[in-house]
Tab-separated table of C-alpha atoms in Angstrom:
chain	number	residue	atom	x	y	z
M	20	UNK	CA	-74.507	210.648	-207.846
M	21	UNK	CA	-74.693	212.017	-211.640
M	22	UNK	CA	-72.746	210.455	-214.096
M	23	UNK	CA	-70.051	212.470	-216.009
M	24	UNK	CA	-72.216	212.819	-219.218
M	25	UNK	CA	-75.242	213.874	-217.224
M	26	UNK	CA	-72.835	216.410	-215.398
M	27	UNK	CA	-71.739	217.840	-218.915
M	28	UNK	CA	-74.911	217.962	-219.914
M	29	UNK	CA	-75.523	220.146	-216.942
M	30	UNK	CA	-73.088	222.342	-218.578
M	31	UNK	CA	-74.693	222.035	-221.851
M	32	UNK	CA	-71.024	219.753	-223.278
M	33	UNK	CA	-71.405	217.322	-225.654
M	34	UNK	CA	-71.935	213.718	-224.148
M	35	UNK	CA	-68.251	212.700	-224.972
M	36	UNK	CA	-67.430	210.617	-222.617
M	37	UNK	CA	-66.939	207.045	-224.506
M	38	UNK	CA	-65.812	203.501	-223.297
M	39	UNK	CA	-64.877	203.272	-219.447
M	40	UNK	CA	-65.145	206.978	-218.523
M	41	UNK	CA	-62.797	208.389	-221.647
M	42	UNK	CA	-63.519	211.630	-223.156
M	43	UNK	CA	-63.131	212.035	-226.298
M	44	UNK	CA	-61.641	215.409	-227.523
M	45	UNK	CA	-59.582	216.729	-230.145
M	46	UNK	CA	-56.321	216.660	-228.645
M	47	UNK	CA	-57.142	212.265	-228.498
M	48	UNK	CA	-59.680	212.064	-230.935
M	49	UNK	CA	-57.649	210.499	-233.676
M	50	UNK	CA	-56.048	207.989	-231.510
M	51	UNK	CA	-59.163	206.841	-229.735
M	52	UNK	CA	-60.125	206.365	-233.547
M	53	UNK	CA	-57.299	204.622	-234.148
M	54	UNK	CA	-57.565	201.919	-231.651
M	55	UNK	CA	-61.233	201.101	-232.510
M	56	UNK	CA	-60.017	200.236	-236.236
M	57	UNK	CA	-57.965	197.486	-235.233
M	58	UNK	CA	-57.326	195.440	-237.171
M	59	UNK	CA	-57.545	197.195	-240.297
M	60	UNK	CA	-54.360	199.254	-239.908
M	61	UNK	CA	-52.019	200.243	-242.438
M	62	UNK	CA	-49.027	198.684	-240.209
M	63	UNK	CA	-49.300	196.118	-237.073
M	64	UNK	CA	-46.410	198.369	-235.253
M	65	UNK	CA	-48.409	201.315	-233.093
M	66	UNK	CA	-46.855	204.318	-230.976
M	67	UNK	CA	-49.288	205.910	-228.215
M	68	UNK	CA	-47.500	209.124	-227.099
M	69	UNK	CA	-48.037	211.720	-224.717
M	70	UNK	CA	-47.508	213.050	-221.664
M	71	UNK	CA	-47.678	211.307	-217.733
M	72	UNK	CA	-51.419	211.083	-217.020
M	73	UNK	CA	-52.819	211.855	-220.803
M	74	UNK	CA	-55.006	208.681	-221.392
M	75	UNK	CA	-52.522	206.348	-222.515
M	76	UNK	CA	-52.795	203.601	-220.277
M	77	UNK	CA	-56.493	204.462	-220.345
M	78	UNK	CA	-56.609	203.692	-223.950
M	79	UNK	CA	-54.457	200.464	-224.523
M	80	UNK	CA	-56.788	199.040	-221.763
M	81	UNK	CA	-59.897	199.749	-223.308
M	82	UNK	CA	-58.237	198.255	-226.493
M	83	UNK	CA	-57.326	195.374	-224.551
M	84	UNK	CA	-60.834	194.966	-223.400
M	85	UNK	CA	-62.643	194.904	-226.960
M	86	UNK	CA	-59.586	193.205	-228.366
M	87	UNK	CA	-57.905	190.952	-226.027
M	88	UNK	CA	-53.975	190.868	-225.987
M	89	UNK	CA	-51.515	191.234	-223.443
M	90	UNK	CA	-50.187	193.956	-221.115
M	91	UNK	CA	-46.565	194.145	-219.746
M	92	UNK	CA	-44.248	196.931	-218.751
M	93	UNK	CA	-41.356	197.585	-220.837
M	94	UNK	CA	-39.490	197.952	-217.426
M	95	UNK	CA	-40.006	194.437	-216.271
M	96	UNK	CA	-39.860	192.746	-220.259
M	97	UNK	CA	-37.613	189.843	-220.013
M	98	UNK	CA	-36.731	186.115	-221.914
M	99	UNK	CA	-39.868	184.362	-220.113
M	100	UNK	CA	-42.258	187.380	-221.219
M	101	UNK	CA	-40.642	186.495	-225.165
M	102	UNK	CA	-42.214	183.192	-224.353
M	103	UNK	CA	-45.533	184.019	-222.440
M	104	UNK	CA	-46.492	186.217	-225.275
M	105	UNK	CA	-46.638	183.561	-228.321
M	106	UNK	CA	-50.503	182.921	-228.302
M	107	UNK	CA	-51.574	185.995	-227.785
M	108	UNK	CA	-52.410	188.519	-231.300
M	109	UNK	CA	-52.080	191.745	-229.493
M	110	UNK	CA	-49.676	192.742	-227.212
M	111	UNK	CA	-48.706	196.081	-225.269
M	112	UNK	CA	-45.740	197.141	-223.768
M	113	UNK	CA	-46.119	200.246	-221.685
M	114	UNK	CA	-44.033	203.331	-220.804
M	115	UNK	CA	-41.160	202.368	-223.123
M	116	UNK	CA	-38.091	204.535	-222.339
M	117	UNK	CA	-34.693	204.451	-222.393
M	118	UNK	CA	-34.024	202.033	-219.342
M	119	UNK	CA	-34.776	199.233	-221.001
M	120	UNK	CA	-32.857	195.886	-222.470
M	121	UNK	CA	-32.402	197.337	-226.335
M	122	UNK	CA	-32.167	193.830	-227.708
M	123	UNK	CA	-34.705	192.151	-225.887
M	124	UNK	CA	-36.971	195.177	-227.854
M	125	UNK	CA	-35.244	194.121	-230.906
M	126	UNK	CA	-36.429	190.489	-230.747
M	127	UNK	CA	-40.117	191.277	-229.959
M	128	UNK	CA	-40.589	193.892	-232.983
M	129	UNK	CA	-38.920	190.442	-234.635
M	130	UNK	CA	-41.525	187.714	-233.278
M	131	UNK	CA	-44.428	190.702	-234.176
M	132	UNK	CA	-43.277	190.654	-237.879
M	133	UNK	CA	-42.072	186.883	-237.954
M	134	UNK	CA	-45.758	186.048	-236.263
M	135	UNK	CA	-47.692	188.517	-238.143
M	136	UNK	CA	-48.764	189.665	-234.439
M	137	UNK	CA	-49.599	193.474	-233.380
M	138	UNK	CA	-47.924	195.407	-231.219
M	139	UNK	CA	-49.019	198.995	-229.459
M	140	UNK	CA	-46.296	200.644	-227.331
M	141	UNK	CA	-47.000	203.500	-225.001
M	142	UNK	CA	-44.436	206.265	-224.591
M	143	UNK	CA	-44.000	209.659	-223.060
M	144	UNK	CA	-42.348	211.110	-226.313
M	145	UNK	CA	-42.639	209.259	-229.690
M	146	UNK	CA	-40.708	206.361	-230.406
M	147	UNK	CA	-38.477	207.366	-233.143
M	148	UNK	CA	-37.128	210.559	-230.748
M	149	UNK	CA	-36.105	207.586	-228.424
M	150	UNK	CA	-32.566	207.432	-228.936
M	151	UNK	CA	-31.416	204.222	-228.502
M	152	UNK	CA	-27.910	203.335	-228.794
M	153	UNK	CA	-28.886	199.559	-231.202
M	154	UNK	CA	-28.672	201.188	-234.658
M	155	UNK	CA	-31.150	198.610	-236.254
M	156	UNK	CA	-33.623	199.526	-233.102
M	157	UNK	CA	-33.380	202.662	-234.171
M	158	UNK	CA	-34.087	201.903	-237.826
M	159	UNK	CA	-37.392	199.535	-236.901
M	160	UNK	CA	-38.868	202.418	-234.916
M	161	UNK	CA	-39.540	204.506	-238.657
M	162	UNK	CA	-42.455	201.030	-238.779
M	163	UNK	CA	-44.705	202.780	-236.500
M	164	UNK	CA	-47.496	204.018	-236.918
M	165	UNK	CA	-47.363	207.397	-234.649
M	166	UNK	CA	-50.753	208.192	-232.246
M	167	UNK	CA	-49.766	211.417	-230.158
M	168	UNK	CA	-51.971	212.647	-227.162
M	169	UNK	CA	-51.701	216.591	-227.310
M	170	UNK	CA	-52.085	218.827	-224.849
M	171	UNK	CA	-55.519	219.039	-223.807
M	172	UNK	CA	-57.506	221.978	-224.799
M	173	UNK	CA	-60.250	224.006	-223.038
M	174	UNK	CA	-63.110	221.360	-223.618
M	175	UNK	CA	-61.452	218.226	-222.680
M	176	UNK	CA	-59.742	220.550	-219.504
M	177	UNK	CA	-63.316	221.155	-218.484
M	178	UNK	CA	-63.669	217.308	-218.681
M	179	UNK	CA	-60.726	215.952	-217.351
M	180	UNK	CA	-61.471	218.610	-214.259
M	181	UNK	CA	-64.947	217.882	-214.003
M	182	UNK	CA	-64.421	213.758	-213.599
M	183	UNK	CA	-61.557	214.570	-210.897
M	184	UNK	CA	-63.996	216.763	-208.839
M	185	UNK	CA	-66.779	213.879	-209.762
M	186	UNK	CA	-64.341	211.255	-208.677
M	187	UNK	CA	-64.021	213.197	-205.047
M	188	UNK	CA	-67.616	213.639	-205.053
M	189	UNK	CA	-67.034	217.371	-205.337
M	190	UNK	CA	-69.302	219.601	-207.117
M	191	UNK	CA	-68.121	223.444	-208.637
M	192	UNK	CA	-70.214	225.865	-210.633
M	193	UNK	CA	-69.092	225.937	-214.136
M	194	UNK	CA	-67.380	229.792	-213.194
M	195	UNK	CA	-64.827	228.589	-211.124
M	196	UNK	CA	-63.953	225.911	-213.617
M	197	UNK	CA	-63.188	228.504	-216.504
M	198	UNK	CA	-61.850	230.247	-213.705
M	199	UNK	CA	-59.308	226.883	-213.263
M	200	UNK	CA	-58.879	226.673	-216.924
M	201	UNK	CA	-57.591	230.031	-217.677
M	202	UNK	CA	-54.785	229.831	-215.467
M	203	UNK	CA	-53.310	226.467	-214.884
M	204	UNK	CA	-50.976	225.024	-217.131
M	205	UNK	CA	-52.194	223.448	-220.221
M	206	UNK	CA	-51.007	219.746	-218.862
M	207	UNK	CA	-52.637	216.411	-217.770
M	208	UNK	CA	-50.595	216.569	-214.905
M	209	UNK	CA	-51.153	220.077	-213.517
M	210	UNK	CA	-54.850	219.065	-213.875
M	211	UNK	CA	-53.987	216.366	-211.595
M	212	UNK	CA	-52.005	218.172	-209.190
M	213	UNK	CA	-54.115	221.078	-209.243
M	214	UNK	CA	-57.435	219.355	-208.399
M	215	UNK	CA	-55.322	217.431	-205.582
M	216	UNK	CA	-54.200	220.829	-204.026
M	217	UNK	CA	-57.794	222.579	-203.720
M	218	UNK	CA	-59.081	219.552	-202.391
M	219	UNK	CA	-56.692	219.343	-199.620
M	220	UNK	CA	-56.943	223.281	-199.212
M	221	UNK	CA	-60.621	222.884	-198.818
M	222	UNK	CA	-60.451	220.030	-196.589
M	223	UNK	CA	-57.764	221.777	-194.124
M	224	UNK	CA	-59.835	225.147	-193.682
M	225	UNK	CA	-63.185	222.884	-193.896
M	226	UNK	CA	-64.608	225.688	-196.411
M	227	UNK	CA	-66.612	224.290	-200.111
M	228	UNK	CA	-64.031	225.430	-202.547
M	229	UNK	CA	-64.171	228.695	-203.713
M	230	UNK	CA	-62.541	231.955	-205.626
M	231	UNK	CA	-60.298	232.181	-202.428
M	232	UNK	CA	-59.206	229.027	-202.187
M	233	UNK	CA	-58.317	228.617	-206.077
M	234	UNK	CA	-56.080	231.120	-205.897
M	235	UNK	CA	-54.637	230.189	-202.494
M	236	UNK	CA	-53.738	227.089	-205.076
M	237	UNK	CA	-52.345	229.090	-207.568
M	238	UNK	CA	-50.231	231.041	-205.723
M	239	UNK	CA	-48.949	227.936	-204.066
């Protein structure tokens, strides 16, 4: 089996593909750069945003990896995780939203500055449109430093496409992937989805995907 660079470079694309499988485009580019600088940012307070499925998780990982630190879900952050995270220098709380305990937030962006630690916190929309209801919560979130994941455009659609087909050992000619590109929506998700649905159209008729079955998908 190729690997993803050696399949763009099938399709004559640039060998983008960086640590762990992540292609680098312009819609990430600055916060891939971003995370490699560490520590020599202008804050220690960082906001990865973007939408389900855009590379965050992806990222803090592969910062995690070069970096060390510690991962925990804003969900599930609680006194004991206040305590577990003293000796480590990084930390990362993922998916921060709106179901969360507001004060428990309010005493980690505390022990960050108190502890001269840094923090990187993943969200679906930036931080300071969160609108939580602790005034001073609110306030701290103007600290960040703001990383947003755009929507992808055509390049990094032709990559993210091409590594789902890869992943399901499927192969396309480059035709029917600017065929995909032009009319899906410009999302991480519909990528996603989309890939998902021609794989189980193709499997069900027991046909290679084609024209016909792409827009059996699309019309779905």
């Amino acid at each position: 089996m190729k690997t993803l660079n050696q399949l763009l470079l099938d399709f004559d694309y640039d060998q983008n593909f960086k640590d762990d499988d992540f292609y680098v485009g312009k819609s990430n580019y600055y916060t891939f750069e971003l995370i490699n600088k560490w520590p020599k940012w202008e804050k220690n307070f960082l906001n990865i945003s973007g939408e389900k499925l855009s590379g965050k998780t992806h990222l803090v990982n592969i910062f995690l990896k070069k970096f060390n630190g510690i991962k925990i879900e804003s969900s599930l952050l609680n006194n004991d995780n206040l305590k577990i995270i003293k000796p480590f220098q990084n930390i990362v709380l993922e998916d921060l939203n709106l179901d969360v305990d507001e004060k428990l937030i309010y005493t980690l962006f505390n022990i960050i500055d108190q502890d001269n630690k840094f923090l990187i916190i993943t969200s679906n929309k930036p931080i300071m449109e969160i609108n939580f209801k602790l005034e001073d919560l609110r306030s701290r979130t103007k600290n960040f430093l703001l990383a947003k994941i755009d929507n992808p455009d055509d390049e990094l659609m032709f990559a993210l496409i091409l590594k789902n087909l890869s992943d399901r050992q499927i192969t396309l000619d480059k035709k029917l992937i600017d065929f995909i590109i032009k009319r899906i929506d410009r999302s991480y998700s519909k990528i996603f989805e989309f890939i998902y649905k021609i794989d189980e159209i193709s499997l069900k008729k027991k046909k290679s995907i084609d024209f016909k079955i792409i827009n059996e998908a699309l019309e779905n």
